[in-house]
Coordinates of N, CA and C in Angstrom, one line a residue:
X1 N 0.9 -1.2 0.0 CA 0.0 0.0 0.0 C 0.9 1.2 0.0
X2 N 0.4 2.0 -1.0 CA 1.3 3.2 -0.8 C 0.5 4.6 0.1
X3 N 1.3 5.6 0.6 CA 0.2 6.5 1.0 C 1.3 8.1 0.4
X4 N 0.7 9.0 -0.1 CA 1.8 10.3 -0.3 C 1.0 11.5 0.6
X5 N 1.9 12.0 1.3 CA 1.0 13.3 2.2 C 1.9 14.6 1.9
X6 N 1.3 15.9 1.5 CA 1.8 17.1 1.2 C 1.3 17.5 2.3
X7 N 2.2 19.0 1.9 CA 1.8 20.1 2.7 C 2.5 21.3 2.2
X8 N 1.4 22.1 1.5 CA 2.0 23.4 1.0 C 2.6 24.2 1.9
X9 N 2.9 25.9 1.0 CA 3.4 26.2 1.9 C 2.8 27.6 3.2
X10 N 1.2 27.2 2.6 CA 0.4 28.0 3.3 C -0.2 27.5 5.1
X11 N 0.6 25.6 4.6 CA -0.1 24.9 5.7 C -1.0 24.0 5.2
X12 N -1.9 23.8 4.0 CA -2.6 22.9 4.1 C -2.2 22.0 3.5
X13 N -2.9 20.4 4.3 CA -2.4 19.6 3.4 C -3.7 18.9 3.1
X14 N -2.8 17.5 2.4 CA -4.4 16.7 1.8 C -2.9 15.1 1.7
X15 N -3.8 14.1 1.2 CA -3.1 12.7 1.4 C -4.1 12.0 0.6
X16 N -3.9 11.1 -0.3 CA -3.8 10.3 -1.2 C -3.0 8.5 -0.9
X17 N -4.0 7.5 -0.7 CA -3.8 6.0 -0.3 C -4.1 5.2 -1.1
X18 N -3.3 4.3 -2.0 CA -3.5 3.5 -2.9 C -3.3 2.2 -2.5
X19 N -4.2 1.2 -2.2 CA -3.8 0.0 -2.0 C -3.7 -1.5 -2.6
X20 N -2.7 -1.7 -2.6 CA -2.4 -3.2 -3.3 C -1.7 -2.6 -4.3
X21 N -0.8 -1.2 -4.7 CA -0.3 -0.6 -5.7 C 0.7 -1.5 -6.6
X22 N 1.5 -2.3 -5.4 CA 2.9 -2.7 -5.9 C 2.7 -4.2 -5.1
X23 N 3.1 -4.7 -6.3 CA 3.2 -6.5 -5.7 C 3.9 -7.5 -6.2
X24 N 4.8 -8.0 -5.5 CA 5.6 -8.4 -5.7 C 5.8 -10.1 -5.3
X25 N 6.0 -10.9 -6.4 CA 5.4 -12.2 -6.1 C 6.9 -12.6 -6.4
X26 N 7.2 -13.5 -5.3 CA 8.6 -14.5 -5.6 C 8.2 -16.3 -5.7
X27 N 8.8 -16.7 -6.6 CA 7.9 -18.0 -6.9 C 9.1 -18.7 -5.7
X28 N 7.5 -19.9 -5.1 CA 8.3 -21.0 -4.3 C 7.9 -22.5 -5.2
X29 N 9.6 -22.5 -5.3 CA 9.6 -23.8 -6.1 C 8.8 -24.9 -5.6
X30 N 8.1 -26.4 -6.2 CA 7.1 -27.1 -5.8 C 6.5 -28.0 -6.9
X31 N 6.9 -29.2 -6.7 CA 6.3 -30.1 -7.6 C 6.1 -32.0 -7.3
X32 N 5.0 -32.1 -7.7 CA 4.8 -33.3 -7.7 C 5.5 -34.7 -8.5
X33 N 5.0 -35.9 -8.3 CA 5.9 -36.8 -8.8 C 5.2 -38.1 -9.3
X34 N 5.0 -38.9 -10.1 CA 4.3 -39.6 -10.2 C 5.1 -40.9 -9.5
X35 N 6.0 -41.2 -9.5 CA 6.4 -42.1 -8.7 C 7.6 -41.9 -8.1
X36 N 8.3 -42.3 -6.9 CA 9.5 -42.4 -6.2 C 10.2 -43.2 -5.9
X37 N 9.6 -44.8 -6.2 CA 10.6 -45.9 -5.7 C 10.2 -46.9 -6.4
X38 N 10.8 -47.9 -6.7 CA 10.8 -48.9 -7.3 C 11.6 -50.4 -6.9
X39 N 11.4 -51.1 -7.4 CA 11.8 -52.5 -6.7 C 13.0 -52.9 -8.0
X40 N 13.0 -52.3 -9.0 CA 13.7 -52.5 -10.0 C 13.6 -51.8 -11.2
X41 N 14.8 -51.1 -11.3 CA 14.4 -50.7 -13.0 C 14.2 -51.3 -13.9
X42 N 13.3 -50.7 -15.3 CA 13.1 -49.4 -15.4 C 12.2 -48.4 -14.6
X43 N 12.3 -47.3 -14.1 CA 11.1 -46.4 -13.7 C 10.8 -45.2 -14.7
X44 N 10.0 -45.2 -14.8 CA 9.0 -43.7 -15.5 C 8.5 -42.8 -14.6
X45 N 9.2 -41.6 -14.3 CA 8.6 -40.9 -13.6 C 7.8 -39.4 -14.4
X46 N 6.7 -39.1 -14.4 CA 5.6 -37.5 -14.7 C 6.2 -36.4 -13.5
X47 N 6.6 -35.2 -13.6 CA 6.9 -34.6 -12.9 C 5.7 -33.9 -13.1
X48 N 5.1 -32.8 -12.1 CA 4.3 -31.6 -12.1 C 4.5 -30.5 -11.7
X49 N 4.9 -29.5 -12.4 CA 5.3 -28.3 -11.6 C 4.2 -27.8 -10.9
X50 N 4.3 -27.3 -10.1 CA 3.3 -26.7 -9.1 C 3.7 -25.5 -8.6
X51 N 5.0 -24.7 -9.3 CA 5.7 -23.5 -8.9 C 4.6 -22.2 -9.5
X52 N 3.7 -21.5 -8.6 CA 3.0 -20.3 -8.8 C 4.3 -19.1 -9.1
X53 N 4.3 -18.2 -10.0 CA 4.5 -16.8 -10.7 C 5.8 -17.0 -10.9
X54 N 6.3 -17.9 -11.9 CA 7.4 -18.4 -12.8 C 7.3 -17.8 -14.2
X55 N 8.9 -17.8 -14.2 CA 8.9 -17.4 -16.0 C 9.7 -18.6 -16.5
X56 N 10.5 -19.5 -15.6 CA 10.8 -20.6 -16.5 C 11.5 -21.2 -15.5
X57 N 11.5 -22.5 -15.8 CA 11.9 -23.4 -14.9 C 13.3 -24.5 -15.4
X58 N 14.3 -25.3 -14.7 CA 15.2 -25.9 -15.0 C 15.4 -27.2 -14.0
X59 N 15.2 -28.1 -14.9 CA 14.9 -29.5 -14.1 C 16.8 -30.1 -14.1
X60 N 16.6 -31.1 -12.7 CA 18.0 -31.5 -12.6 C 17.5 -33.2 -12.2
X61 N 17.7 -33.7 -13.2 CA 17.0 -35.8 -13.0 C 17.7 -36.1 -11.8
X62 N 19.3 -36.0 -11.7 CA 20.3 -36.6 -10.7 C 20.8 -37.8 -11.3
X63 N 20.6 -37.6 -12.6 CA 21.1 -39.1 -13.2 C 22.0 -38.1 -14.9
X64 N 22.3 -37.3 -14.2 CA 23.4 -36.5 -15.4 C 22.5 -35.5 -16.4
X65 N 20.9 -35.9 -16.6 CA 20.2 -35.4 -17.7 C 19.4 -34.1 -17.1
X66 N 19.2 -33.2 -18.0 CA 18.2 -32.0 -17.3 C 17.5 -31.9 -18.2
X67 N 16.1 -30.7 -18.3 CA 15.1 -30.5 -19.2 C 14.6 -29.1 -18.6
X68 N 13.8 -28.3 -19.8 CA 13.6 -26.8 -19.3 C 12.1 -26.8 -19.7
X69 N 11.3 -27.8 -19.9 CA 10.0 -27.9 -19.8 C 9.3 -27.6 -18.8
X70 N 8.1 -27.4 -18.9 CA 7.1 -26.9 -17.7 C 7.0 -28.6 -16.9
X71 N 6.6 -29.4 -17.5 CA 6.0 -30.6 -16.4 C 6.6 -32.0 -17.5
X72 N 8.0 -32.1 -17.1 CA 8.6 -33.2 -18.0 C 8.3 -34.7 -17.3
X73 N 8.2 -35.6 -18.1 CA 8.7 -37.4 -18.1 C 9.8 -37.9 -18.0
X74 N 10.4 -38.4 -17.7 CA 11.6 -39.0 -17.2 C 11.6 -40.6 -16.9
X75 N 12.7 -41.0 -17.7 CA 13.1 -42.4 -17.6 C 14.1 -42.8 -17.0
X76 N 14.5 -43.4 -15.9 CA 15.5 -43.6 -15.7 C 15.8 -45.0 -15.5
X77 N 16.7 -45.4 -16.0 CA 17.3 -47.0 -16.5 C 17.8 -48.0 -15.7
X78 N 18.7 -47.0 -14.5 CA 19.5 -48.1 -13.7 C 18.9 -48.0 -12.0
X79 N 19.4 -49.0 -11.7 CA 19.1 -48.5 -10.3 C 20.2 -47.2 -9.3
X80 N 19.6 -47.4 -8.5 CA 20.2 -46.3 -7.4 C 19.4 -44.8 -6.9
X81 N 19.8 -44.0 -5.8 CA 19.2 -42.9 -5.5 C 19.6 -41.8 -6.5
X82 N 18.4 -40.8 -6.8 CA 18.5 -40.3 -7.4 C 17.9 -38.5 -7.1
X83 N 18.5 -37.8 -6.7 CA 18.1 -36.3 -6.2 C 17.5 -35.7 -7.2
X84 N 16.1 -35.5 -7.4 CA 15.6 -34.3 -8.5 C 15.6 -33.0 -8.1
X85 N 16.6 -31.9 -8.6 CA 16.0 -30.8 -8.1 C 15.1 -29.7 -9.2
X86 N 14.3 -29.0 -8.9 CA 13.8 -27.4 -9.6 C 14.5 -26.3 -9.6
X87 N 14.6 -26.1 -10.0 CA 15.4 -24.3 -9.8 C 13.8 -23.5 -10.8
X88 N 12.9 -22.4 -10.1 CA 12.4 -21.6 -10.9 C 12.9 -20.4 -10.8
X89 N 12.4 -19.7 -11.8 CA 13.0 -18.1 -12.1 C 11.5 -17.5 -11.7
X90 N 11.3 -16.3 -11.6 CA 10.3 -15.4 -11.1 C 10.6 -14.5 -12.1
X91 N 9.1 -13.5 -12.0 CA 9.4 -12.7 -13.2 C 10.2 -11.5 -12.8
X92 N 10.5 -10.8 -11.7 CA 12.1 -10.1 -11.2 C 13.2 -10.7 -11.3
X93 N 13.4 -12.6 -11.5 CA 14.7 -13.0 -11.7 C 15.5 -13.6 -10.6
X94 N 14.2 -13.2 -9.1 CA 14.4 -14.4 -8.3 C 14.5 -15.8 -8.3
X95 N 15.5 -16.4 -8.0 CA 15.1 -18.3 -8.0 C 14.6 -18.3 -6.6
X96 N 14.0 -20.1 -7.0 CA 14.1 -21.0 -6.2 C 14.5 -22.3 -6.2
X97 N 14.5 -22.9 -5.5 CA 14.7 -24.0 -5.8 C 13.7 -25.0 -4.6
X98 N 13.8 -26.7 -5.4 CA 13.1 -27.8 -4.1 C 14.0 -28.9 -4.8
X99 N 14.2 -29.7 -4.1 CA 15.0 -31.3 -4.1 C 13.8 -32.0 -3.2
X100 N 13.7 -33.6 -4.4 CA 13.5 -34.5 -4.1 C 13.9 -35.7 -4.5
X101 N 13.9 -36.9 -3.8 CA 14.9 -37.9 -3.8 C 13.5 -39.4 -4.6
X102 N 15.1 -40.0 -5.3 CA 13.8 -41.2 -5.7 C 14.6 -42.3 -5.7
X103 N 14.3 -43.6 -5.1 CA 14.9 -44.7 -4.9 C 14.6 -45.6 -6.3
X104 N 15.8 -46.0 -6.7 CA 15.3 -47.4 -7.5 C 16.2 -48.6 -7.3
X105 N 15.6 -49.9 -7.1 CA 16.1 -50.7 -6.0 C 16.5 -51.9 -7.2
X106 N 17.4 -52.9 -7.2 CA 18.1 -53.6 -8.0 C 19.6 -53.9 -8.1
X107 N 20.1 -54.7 -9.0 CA 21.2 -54.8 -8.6 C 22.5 -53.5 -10.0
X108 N 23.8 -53.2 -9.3 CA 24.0 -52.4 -10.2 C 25.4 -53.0 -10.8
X109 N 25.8 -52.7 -11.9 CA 27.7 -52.9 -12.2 C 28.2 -52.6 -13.8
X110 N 29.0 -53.3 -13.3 CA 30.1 -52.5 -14.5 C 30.8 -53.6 -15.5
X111 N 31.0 -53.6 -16.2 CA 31.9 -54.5 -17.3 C 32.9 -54.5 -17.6
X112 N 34.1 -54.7 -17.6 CA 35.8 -54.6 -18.5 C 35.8 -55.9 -19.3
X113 N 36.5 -55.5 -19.9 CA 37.3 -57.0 -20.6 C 38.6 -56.6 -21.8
X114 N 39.0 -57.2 -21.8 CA 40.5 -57.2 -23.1 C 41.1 -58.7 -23.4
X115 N 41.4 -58.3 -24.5 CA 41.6 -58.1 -25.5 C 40.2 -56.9 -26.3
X116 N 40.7 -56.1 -27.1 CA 39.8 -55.4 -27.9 C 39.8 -55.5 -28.9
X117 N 41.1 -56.2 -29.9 CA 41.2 -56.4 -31.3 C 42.4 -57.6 -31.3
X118 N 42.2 -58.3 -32.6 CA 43.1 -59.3 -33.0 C 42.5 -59.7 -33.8
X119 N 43.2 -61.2 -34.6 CA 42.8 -62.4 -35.2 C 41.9 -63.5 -35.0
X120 N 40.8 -63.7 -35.6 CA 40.1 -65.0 -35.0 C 41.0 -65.6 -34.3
X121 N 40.1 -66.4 -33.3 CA 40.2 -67.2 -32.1 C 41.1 -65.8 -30.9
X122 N 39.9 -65.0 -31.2 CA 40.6 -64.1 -29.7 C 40.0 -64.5 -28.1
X123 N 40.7 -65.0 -27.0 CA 40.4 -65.3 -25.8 C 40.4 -63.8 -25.3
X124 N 39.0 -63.6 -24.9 CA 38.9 -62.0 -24.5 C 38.7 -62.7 -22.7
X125 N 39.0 -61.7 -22.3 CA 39.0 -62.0 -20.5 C 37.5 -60.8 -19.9
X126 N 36.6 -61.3 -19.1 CA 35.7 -60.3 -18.5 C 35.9 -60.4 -17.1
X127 N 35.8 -58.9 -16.6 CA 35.2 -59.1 -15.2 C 34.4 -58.0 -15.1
X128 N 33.2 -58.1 -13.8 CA 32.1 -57.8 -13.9 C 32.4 -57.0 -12.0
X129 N 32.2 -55.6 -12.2 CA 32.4 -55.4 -10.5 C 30.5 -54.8 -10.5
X130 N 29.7 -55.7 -9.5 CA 28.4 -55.4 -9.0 C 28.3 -55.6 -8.0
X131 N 27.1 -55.0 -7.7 CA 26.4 -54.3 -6.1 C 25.1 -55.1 -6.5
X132 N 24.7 -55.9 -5.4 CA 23.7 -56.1 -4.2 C 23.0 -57.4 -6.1
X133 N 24.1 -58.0 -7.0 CA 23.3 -59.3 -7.9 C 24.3 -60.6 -7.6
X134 N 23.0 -61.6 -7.3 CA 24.1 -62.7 -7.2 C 23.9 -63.7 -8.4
X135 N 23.7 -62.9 -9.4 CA 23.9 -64.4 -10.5 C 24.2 -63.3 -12.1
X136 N 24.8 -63.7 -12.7 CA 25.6 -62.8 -14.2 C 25.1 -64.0 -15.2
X137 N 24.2 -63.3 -15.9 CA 23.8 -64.2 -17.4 C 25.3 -63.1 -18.3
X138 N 26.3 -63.9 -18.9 CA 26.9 -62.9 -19.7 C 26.5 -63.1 -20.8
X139 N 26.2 -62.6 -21.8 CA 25.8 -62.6 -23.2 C 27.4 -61.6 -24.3
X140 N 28.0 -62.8 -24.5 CA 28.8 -62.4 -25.3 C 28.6 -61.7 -26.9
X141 N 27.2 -61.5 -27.8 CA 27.5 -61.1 -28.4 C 27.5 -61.8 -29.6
X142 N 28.1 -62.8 -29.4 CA 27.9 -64.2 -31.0 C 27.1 -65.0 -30.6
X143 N 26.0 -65.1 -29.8 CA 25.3 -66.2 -30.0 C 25.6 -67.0 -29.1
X144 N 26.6 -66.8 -27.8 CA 26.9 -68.0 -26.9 C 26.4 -66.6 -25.7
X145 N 25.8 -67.4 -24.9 CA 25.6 -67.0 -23.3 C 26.3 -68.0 -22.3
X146 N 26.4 -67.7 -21.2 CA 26.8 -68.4 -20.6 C 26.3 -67.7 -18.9
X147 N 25.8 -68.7 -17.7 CA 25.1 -67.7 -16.3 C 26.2 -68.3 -15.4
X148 N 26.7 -67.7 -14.7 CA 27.4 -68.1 -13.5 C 27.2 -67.1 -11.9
X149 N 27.7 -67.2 -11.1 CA 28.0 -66.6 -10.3 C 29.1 -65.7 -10.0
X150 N 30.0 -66.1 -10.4 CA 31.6 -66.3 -10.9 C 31.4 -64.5 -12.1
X151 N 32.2 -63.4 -11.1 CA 32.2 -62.1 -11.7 C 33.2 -62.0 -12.5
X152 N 34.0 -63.0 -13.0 CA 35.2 -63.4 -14.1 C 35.4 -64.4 -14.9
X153 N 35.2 -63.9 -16.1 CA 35.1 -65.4 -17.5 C 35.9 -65.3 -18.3
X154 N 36.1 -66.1 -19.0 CA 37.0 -66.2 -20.5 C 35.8 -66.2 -21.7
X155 N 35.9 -65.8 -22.8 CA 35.3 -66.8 -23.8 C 35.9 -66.4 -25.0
X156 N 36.5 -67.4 -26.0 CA 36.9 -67.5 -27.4 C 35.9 -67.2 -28.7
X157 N 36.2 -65.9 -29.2 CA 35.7 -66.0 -30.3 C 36.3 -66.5 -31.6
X158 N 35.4 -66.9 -32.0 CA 36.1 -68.1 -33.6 C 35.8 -67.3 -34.8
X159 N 34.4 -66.8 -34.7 CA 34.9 -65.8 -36.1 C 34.6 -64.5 -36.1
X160 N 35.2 -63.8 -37.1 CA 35.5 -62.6 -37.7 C 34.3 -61.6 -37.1
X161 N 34.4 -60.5 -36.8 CA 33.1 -59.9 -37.0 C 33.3 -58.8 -35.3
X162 N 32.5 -57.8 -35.1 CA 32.2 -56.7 -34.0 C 31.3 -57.0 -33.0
X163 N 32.3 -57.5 -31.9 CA 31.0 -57.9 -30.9 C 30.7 -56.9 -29.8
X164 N 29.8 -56.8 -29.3 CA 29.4 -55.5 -28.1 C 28.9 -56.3 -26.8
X165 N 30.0 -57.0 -26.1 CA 29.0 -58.0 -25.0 C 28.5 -57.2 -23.9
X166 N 27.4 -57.8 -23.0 CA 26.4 -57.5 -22.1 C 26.2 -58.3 -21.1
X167 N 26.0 -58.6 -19.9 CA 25.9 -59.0 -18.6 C 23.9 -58.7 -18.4
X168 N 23.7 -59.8 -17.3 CA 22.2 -59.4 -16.9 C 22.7 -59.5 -15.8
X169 N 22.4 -58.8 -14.6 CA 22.3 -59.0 -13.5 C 21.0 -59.4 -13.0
X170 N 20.8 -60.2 -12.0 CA 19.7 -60.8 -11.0 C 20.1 -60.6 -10.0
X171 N 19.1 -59.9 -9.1 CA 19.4 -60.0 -7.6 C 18.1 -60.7 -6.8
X172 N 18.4 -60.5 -5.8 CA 17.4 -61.8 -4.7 C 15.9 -61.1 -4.6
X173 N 14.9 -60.5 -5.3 CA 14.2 -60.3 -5.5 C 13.9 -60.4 -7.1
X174 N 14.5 -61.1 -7.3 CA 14.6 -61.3 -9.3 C 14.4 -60.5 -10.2
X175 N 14.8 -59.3 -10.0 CA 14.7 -58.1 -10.7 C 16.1 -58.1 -11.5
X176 N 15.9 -58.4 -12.6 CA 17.2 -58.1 -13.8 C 17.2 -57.2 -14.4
X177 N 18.7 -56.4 -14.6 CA 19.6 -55.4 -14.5 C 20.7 -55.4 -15.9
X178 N 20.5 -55.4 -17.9 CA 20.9 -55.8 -18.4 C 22.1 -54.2 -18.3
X179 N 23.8 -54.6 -18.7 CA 24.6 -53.8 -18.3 C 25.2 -53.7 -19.6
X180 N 25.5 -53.2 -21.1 CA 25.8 -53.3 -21.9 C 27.6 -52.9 -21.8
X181 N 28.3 -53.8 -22.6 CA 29.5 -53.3 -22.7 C 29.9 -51.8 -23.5
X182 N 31.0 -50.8 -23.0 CA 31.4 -50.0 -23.7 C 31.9 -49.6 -24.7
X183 N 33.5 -50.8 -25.2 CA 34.0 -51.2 -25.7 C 33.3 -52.2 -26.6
X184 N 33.9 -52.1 -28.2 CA 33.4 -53.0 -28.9 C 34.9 -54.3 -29.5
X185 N 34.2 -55.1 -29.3 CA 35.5 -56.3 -29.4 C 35.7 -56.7 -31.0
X186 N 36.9 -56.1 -31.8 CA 37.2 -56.3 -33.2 C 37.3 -57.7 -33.6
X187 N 37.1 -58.6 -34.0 CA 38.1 -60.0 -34.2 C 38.5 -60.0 -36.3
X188 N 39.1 -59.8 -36.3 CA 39.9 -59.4 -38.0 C 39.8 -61.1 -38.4
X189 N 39.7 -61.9 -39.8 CA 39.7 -62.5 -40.2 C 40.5 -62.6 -41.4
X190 N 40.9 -63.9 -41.8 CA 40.8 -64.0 -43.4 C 41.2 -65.7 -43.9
X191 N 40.4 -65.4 -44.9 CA 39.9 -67.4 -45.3 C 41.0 -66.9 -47.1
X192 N 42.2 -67.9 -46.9 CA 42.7 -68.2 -47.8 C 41.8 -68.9 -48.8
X193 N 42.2 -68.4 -50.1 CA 41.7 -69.8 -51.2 C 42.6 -69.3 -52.3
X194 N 42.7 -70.1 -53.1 CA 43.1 -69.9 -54.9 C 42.7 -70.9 -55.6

């Protein structure tokens, strides 16, 4: 509310009261979630913004990816905790911000192996470092799988060609966790004739 009061210079005055003149809204960040936890990936989460007197908003998944949509979808693949935060802008250029957390439960890991290139019949070596799976389907890639327990294998490729191997994880709630290799495994060939 504003109020202005004069006073000439005879003495009199007079005053003038405007209310609600100026108003100033600072947005509080705020949003909903369609889900938070899971027993195993994958999850699908709907976010909702709920942030009143925004000019634009900046989403943070906690899984490396962000989005500048009003009310985005989000997939996320693997397990583990995951912090979403908001940051909104106001129309003076105030933020805010809100964090919230989302569990996805399963087993998690990682892949190496070498050899990466040679001549048919390459003996490539894997090992597998995971959290909370006790059983590894490895899927080499050519056509052979093999399931063990055992987070270190061998397996011989015989012929020529680009393989991309992959691991499943299972953990004690049977929720499987497929972990794709990084590296792609060369094996070079060549079939004599004349």
């Amino acid at each position: 509310n504003i109020s202005l009061f004069i006073t000439d210079q005879y003495g009199c005055t007079d005053s003038v009261s405007k209310k609600n003149l100026i108003n100033i809204v600072t947005p509080q960040a705020n949003f909903l979630m369609s889900d938070s936890m899971s027993k195993c990936p994958p999850l699908i989460v709907q976010f909702t913004n709920l942030t009143p007197n925004i000019v634009s908003s900046a989403w943070d998944f906690g899984d490396g990816t962000s989005a500048t949509t009003g009310s985005p979808t989000h997939f996320y693949s693997y397990a583990g905790t995951y912090i979403v935060r908001l940051t909104s802008t106001g129309p003076g250029g105030c933020t805010t911000m809100m964090e919230k957390s989302i569990f996805i439960k399963g087993p998690k890991g990682t892949i190496k192996y070498s050899p990466l290139m040679g001549c048919k019949e390459i003996n490539s070596n894997f090992t597998a470092t995971t959290i909370d799976a006790i059983s590894i389907l490895w899927d080499f890639n050519d056509g052979a799988t093999f399931s063990t327990k055992d987070s270190t294998v061998s397996h011989l490729y015989t012929y020529a060609g680009e393989y991309i191997p992959k691991m499943i994880l299972t953990d004690t709630d049977g929720c499987q966790v497929p972990i794709r290799g990084v590296d792609t495994i060369v094996v070079n060939g060549l079939t004599a004739a004349f």
